[in-house]
PDB file of C-alpha atoms in Angstrom:
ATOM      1  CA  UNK A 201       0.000   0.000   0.000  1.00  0.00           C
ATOM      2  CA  UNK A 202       1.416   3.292  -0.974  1.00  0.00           C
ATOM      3  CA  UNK A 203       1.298   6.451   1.110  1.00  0.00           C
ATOM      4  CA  UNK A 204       0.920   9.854  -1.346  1.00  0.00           C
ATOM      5  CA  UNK A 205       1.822  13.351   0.211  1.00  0.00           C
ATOM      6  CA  UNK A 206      -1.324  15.180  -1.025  1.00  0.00           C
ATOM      7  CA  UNK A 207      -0.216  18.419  -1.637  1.00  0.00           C
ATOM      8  CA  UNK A 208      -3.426  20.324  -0.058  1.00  0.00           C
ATOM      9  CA  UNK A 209      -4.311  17.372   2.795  1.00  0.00           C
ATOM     10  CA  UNK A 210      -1.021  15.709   3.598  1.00  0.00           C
ATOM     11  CA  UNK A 211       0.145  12.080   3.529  1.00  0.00           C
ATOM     12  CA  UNK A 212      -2.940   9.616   2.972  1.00  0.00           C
ATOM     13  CA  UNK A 213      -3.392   5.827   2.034  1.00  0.00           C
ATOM     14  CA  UNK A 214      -3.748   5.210  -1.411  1.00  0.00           C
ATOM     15  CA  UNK A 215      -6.707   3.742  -1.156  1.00  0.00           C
ATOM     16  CA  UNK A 216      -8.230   7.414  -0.822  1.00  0.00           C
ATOM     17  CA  UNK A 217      -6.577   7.989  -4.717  1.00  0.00           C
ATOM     18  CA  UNK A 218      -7.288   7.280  -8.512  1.00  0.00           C
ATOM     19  CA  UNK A 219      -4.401   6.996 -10.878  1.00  0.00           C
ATOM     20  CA  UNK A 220      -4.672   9.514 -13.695  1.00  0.00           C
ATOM     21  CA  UNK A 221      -1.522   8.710 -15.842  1.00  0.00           C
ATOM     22  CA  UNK A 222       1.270   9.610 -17.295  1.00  0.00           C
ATOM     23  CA  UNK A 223       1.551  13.277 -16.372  1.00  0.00           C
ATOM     24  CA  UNK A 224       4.031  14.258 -19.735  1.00  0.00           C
ATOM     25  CA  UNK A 225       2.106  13.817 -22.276  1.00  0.00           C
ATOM     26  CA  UNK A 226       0.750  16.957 -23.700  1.00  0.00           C
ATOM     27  CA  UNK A 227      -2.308  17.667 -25.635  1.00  0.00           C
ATOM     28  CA  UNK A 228      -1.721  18.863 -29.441  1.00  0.00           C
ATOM     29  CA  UNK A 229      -2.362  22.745 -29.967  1.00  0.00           C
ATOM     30  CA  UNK A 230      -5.843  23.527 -30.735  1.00  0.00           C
ATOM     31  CA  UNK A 231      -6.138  24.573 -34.434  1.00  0.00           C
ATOM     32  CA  UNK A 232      -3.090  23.146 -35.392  1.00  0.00           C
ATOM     33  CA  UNK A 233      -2.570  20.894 -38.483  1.00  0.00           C
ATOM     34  CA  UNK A 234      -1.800  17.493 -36.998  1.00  0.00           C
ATOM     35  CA  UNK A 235      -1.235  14.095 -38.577  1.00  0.00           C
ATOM     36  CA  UNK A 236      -2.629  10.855 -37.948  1.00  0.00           C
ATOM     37  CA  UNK A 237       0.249   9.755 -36.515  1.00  0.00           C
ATOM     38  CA  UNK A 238       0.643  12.794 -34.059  1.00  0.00           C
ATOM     39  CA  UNK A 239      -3.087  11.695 -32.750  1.00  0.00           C
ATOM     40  CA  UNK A 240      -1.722   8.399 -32.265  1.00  0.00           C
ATOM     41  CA  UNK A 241       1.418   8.986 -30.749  1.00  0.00           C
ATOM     42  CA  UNK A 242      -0.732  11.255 -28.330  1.00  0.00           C
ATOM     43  CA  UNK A 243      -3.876   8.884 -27.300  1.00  0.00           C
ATOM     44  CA  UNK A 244      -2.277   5.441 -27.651  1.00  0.00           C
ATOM     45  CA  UNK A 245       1.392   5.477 -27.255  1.00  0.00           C
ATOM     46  CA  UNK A 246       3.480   5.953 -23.645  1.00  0.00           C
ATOM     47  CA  UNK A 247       6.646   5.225 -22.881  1.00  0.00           C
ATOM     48  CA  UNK A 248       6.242   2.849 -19.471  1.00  0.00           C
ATOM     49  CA  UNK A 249       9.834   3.803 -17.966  1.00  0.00           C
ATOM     50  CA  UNK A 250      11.636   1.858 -15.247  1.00  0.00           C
ATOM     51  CA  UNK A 251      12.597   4.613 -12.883  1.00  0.00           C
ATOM     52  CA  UNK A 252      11.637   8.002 -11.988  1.00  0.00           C
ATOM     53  CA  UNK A 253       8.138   8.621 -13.935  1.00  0.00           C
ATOM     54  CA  UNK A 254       5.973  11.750 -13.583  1.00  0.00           C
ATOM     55  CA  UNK A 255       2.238  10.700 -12.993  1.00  0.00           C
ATOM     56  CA  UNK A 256      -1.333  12.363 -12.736  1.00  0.00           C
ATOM     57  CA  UNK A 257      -3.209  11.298  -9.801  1.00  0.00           C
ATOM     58  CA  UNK A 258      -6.367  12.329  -8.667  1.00  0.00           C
ATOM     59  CA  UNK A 259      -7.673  12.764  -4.856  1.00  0.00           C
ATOM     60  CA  UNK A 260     -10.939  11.107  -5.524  1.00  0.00           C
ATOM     61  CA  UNK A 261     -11.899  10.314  -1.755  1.00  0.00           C
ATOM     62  CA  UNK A 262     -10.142  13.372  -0.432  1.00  0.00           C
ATOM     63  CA  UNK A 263     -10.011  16.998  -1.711  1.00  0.00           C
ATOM     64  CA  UNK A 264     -10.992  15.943  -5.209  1.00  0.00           C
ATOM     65  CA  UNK A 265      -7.605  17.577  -6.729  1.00  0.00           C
ATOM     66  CA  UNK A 266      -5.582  16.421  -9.870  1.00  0.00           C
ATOM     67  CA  UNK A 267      -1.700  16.977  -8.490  1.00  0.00           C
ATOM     68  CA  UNK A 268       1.765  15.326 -10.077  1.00  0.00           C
ATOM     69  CA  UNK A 269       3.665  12.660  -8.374  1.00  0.00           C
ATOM     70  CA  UNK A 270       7.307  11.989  -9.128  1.00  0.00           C
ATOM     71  CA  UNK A 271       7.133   8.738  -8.909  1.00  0.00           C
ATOM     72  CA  UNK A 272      10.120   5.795  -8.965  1.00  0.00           C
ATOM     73  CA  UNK A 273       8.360   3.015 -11.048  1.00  0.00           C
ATOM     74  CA  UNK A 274      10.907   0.351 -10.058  1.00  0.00           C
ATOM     75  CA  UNK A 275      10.937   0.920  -6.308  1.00  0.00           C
ATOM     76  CA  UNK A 276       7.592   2.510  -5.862  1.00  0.00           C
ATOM     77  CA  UNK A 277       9.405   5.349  -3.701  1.00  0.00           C
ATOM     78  CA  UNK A 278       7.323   8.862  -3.800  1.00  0.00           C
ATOM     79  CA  UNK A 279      10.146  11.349  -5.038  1.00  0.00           C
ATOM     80  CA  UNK A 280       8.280  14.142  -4.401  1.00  0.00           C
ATOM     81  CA  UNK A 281       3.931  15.711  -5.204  1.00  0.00           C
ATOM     82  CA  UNK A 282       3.126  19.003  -6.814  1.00  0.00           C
ATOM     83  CA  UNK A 283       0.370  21.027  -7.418  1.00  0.00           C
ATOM     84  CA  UNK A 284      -1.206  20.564 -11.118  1.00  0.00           C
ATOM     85  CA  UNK A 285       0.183  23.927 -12.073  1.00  0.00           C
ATOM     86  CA  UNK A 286       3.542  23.848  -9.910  1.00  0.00           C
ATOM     87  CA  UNK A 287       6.615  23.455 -12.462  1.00  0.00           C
ATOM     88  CA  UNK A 288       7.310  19.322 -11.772  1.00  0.00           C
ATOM     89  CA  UNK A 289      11.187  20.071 -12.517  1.00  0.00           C
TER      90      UNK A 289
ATOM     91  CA  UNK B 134     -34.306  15.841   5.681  1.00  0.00           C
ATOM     92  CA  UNK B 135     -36.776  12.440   6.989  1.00  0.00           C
ATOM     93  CA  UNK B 136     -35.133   9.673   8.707  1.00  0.00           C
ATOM     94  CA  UNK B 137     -33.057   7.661   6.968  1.00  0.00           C
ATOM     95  CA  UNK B 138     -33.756   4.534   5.188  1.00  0.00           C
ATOM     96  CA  UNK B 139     -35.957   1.383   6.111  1.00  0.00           C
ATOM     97  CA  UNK B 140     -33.345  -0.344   7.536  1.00  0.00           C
ATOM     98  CA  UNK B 141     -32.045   1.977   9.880  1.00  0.00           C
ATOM     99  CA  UNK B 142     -35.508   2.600  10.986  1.00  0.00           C
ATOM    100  CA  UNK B 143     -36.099  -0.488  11.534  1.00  0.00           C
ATOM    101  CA  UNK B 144     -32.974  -0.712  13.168  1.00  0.00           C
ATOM    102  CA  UNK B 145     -34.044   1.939  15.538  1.00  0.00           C
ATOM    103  CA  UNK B 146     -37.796   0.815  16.608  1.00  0.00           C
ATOM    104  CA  UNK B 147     -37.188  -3.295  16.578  1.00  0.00           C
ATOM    105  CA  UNK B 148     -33.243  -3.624  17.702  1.00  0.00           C
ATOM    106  CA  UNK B 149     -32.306  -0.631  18.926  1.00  0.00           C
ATOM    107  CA  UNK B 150     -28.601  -1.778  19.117  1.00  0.00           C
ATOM    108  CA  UNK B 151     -26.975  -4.563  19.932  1.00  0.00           C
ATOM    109  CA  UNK B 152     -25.505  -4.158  23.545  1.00  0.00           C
ATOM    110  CA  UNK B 153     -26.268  -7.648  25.926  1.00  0.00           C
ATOM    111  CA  UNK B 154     -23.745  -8.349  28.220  1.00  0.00           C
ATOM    112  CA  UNK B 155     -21.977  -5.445  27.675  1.00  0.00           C
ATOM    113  CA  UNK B 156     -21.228  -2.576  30.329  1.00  0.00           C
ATOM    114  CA  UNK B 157     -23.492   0.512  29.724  1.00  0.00           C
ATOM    115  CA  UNK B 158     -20.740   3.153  30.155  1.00  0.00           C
ATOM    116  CA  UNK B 159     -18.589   1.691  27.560  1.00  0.00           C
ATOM    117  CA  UNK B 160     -21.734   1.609  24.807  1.00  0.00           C
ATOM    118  CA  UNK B 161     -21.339   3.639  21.682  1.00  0.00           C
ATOM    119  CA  UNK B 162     -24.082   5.459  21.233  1.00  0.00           C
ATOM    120  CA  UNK B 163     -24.861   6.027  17.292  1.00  0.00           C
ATOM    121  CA  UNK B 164     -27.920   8.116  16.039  1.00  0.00           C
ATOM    122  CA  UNK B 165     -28.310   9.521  12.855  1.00  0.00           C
ATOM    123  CA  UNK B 166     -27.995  13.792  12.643  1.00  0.00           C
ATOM    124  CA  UNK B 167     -31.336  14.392  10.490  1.00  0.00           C
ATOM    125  CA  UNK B 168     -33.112  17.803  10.573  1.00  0.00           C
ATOM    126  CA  UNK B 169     -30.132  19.900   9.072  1.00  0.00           C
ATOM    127  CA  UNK B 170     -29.133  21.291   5.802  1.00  0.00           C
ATOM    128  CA  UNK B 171     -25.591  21.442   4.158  1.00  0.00           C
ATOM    129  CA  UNK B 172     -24.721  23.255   1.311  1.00  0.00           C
ATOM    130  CA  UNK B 173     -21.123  23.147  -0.705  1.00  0.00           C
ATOM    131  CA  UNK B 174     -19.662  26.408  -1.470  1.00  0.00           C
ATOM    132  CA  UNK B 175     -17.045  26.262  -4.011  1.00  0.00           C
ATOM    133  CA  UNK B 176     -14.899  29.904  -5.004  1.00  0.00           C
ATOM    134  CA  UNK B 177     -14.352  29.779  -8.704  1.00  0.00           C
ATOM    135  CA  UNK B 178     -11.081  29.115 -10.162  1.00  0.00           C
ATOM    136  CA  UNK B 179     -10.707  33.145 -11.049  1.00  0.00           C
ATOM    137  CA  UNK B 180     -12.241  34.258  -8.191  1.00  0.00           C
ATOM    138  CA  UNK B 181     -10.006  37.188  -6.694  1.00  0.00           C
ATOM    139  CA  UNK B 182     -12.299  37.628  -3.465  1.00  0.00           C
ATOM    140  CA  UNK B 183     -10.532  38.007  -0.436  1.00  0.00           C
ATOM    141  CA  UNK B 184     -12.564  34.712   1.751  1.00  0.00           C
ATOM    142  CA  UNK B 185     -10.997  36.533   4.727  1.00  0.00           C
ATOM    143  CA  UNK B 186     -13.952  39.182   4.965  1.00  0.00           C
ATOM    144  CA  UNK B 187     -16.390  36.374   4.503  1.00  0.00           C
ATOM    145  CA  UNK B 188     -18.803  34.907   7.156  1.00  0.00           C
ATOM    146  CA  UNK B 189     -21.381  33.130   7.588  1.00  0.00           C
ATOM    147  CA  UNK B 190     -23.324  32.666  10.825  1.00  0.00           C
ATOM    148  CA  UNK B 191     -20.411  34.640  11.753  1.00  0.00           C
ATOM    149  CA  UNK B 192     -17.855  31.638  11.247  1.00  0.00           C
ATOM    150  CA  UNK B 193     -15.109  32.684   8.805  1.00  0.00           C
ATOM    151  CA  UNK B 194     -14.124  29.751   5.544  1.00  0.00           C
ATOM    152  CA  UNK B 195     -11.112  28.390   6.885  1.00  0.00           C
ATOM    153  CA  UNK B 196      -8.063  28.558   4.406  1.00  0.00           C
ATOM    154  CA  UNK B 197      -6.767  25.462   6.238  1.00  0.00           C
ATOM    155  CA  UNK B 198      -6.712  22.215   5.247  1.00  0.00           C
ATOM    156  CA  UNK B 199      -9.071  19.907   7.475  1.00  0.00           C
ATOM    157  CA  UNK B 200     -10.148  22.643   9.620  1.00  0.00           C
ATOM    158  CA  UNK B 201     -13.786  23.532  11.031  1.00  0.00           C
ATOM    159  CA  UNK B 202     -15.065  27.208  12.135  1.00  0.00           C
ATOM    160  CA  UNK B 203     -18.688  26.254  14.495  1.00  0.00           C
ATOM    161  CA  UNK B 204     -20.856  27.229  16.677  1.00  0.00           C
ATOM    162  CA  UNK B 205     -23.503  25.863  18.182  1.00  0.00           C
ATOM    163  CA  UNK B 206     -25.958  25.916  15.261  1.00  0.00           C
ATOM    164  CA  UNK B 207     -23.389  25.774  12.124  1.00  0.00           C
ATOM    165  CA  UNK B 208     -20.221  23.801  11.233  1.00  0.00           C
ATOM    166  CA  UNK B 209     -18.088  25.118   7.743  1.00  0.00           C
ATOM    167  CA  UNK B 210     -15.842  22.169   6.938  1.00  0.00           C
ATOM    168  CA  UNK B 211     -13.052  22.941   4.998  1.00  0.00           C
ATOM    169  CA  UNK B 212     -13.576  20.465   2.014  1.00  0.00           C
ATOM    170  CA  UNK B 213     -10.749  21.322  -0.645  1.00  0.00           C
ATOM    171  CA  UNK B 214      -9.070  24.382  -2.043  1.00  0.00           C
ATOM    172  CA  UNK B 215     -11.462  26.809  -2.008  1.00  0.00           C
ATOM    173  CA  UNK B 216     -14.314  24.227  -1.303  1.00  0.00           C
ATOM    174  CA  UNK B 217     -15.907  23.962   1.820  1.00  0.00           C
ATOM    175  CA  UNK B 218     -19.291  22.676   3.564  1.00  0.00           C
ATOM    176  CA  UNK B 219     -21.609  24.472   5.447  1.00  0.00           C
ATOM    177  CA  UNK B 220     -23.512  22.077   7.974  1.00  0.00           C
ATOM    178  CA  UNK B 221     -26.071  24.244  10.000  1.00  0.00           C
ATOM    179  CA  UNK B 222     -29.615  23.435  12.177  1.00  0.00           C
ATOM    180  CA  UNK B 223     -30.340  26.760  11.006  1.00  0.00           C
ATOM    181  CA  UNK B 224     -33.218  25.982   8.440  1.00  0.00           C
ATOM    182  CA  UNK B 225     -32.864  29.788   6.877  1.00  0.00           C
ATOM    183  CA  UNK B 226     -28.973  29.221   6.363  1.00  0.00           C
ATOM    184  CA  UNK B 227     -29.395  29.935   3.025  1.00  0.00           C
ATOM    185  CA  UNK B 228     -30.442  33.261   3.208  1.00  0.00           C
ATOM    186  CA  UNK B 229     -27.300  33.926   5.135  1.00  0.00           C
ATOM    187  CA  UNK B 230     -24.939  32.127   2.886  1.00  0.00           C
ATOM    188  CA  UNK B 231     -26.887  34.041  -0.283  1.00  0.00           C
ATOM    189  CA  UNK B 232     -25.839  37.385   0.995  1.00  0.00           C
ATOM    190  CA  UNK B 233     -22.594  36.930   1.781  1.00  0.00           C
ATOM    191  CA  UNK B 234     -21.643  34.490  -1.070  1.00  0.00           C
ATOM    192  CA  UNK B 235     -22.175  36.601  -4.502  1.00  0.00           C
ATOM    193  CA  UNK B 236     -22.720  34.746  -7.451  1.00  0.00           C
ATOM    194  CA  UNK B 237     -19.954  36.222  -9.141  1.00  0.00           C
ATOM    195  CA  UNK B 238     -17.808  34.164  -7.195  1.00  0.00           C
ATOM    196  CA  UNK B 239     -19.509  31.394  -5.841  1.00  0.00           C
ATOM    197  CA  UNK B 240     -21.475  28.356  -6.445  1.00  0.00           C
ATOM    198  CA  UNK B 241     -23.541  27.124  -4.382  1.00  0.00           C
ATOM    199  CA  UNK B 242     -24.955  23.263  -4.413  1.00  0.00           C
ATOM    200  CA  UNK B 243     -27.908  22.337  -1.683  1.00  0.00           C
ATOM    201  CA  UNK B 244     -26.433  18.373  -0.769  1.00  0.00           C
ATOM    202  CA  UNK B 245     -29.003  18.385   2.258  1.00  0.00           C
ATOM    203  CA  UNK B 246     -31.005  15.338   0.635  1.00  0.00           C
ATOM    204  CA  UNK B 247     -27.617  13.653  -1.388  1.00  0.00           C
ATOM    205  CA  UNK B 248     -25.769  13.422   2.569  1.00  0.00           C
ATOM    206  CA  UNK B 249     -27.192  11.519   5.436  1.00  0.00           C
ATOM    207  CA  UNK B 250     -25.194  12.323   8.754  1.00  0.00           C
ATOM    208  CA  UNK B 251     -24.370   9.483  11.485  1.00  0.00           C
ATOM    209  CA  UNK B 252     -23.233  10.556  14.833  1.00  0.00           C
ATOM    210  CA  UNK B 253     -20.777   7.801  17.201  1.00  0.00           C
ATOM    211  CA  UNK B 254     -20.317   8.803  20.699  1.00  0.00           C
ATOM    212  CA  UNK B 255     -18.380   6.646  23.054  1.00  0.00           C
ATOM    213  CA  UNK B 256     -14.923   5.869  24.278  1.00  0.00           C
ATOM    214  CA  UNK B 257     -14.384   3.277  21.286  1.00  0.00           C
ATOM    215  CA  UNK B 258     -15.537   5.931  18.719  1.00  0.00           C
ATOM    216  CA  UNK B 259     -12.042   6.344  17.468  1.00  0.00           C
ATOM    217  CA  UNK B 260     -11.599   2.270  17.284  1.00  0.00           C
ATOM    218  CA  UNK B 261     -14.831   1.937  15.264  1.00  0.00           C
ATOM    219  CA  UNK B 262     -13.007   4.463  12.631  1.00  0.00           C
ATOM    220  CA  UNK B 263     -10.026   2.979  12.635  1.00  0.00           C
ATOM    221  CA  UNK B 264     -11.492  -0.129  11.928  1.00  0.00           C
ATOM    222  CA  UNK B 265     -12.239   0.530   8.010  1.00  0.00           C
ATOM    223  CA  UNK B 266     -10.658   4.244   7.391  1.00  0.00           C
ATOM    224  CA  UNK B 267      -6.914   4.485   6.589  1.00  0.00           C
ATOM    225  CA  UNK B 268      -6.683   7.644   8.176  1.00  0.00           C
ATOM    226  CA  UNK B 269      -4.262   8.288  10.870  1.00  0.00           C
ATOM    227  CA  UNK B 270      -6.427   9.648  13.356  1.00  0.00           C
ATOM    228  CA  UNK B 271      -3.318   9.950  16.495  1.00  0.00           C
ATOM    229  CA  UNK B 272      -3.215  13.361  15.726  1.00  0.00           C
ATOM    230  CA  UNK B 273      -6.872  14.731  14.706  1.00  0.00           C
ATOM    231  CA  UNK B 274      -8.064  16.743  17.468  1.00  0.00           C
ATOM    232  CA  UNK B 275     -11.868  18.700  18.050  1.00  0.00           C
ATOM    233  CA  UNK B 276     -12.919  21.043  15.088  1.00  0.00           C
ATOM    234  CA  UNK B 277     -10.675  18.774  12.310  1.00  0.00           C
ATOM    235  CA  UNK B 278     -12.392  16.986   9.688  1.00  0.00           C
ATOM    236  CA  UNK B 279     -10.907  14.996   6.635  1.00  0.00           C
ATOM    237  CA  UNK B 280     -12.721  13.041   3.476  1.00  0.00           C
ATOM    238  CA  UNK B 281     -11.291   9.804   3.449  1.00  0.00           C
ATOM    239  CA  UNK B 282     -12.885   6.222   3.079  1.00  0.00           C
ATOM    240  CA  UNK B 283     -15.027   3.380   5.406  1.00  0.00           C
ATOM    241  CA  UNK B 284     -14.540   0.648   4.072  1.00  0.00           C
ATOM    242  CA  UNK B 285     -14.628   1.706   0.342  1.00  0.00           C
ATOM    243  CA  UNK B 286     -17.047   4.186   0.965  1.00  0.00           C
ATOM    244  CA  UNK B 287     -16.483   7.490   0.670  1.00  0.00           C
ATOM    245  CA  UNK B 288     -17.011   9.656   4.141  1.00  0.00           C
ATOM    246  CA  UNK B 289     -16.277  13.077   5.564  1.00  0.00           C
ATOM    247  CA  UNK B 290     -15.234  12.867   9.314  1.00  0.00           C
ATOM    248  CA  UNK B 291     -15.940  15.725  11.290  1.00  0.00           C
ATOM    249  CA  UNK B 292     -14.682  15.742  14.875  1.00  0.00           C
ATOM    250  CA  UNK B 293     -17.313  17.628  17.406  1.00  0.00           C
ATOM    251  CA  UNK B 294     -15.495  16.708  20.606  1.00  0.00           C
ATOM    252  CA  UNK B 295     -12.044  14.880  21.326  1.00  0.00           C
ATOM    253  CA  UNK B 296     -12.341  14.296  25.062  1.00  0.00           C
ATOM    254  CA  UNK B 297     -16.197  13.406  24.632  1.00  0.00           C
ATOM    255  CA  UNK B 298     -15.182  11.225  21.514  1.00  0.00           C
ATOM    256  CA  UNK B 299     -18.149  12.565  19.428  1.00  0.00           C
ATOM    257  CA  UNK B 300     -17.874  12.053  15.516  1.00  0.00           C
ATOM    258  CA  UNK B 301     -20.756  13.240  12.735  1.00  0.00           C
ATOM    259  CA  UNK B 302     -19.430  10.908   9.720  1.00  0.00           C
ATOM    260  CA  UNK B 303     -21.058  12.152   6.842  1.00  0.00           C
ATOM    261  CA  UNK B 304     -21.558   9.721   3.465  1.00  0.00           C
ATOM    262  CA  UNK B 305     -23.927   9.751   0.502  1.00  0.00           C
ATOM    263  CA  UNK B 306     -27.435   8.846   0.992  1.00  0.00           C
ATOM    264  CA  UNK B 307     -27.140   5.964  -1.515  1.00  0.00           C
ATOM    265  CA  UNK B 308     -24.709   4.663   0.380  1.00  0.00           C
ATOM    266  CA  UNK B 309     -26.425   5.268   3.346  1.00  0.00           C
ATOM    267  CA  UNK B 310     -27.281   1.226   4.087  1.00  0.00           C
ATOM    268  CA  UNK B 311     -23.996  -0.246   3.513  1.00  0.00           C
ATOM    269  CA  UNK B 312     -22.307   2.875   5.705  1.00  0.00           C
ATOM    270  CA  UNK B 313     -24.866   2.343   8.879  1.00  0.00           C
ATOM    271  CA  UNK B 314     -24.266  -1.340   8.519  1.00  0.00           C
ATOM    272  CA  UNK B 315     -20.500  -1.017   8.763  1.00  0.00           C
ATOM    273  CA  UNK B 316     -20.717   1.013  11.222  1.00  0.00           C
ATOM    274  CA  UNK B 317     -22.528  -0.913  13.260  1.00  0.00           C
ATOM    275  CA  UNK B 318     -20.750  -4.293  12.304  1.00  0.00           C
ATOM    276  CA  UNK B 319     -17.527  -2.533  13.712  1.00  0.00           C
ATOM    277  CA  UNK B 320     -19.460  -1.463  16.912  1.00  0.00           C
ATOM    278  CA  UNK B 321     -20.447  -4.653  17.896  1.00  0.00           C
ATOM    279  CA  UNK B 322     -17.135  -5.684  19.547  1.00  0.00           C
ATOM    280  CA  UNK B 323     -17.910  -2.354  22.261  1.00  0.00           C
ATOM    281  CA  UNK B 324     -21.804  -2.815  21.953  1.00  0.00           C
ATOM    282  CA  UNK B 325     -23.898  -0.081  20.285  1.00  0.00           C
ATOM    283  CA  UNK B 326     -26.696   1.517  21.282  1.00  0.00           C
ATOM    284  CA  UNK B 327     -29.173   3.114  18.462  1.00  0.00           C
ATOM    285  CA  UNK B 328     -30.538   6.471  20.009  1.00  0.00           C
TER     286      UNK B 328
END
């Protein structure tokens, strides 16, 4: 069972949480000319690192906040949380 | 708001707890909060209003995380950023909350018939939590309050008094049944008494 630092209620079980995803991906510009394969690469394709990975996760029993995790994929070790519109760097 | 559901009813009139054998000053006493209304407040996103100069019932929105301004008649739970709950026995709350809250920057949801409101009283109260909520409750004192789970279900916790041991756990109606009868399923270690 993982323990996530919340950024607005502090540390709580997991259980209180709902993964959201990789957290680098980034939509394609509105307006923009895009191919088929930009869509793709967008909706279907991640990269499923072993190590550090930036995630979305959701607060879904708690404050109901989207926030980043930096998250080791290997170890499971919580680098550090940020606010959805905190720079993750 | 009515009374709850069938089964709790019934569970008040026929049962009426479940407490043979056990000592009466060690009973949990569990009744259901009915008669109130709670409204969510939520500041928009691009609000710039100062929630400092706001009150209502003249209990300020906390900017903390898991705190509660009340009085006697109304309880503001801080909910989320910028979210909170208003739980009041005032009937007319709404009037208050309406002229302090502008629509400009609020929103303002009625939840008094989507919530029902259980209240555990005893010296095992914490115990009966801890039994299906992950949260760690060593260091929640009187006038905190978190959303967390009960056993899958989602609750909001609001404690009214730490040396009394006097929780209002709030859930959705629909899960109303299920909540009661875990609740009561964890009680029946310490005994319960429906009031």
């Amino acid at each position: 069972m993982l323990e996530i630092k919340c950024p607005y209620c502090g540390r709580r079980s997991q259980n209180e949480f709902s993964y959201g995803g990789d957290a680098t991906v980034k939509r394609p510009k509105l307006n923009k000319d895009i191919s088929d394969g930009e869509w793709d690469e967008f909706i279907y394709y991640r990269k499923n690192p072993r190590g550090i990975h930036l995630e979305l996760w959701h607060h879904t029993s708690g404050c109901r906040q989207w926030f980043k995790v930096k998250r080791d994929t290997s170890t499971h070790e919580i680098v550090k949380t940020f606010m959805i519109e905190e720079e993750s760097q | 708001m009515t009374k709850l559901t069938s089964q709790m009813s019934i569970g008040i009139k026929v049962f009426n707890g479940n407490y043979f054998n056990k000592s009466e000053s060690s009973l949990l006493k569990i009744r259901e909060i009915s008669d109130i209304k709670i409204f969510q407040i939520t500041q928009y996103k691009n609000s710039k209003l100062d929630i400092s100069l706001i009150k209502i019932d003249n209990q300020i929105l906390s900017k903390m995380s898991g705190c509660v301004s009340a009085n006697f008649n109304t309880r503001i739970l801080w909910s989320g950023p910028k979210t909170w709950i208003v739980i009041s026995k005032n009937k007319n709350i709404i009037d208050d909350i309406n002229k302090n809250c502008s629509a400009n920057n609020f929103a303002i949801t009625d939840l008094s018939h989507s919530r029902m409101t259980i209240q555990i009283e005893g010296k095992n109260a914490f115990d009966v939590i801890k039994k299906g909520c992950p949260l760690n409750l060593n260091n929640f004192k009187t006038n905190m309050c978190a959303n967390t789970v009960f056993n899958g279900i989602t609750i909001t916790i609001d404690l009214l008094d730490q040396d009394k041991n006097i929780f209002n756990i709030m859930s959705h109606r629909s899960f109303a049944d299920s909540f009661y009868h875990a609740i009561t399923d964890a009680s029946l270690e310490y005994g319960y008494k429906i009031e």
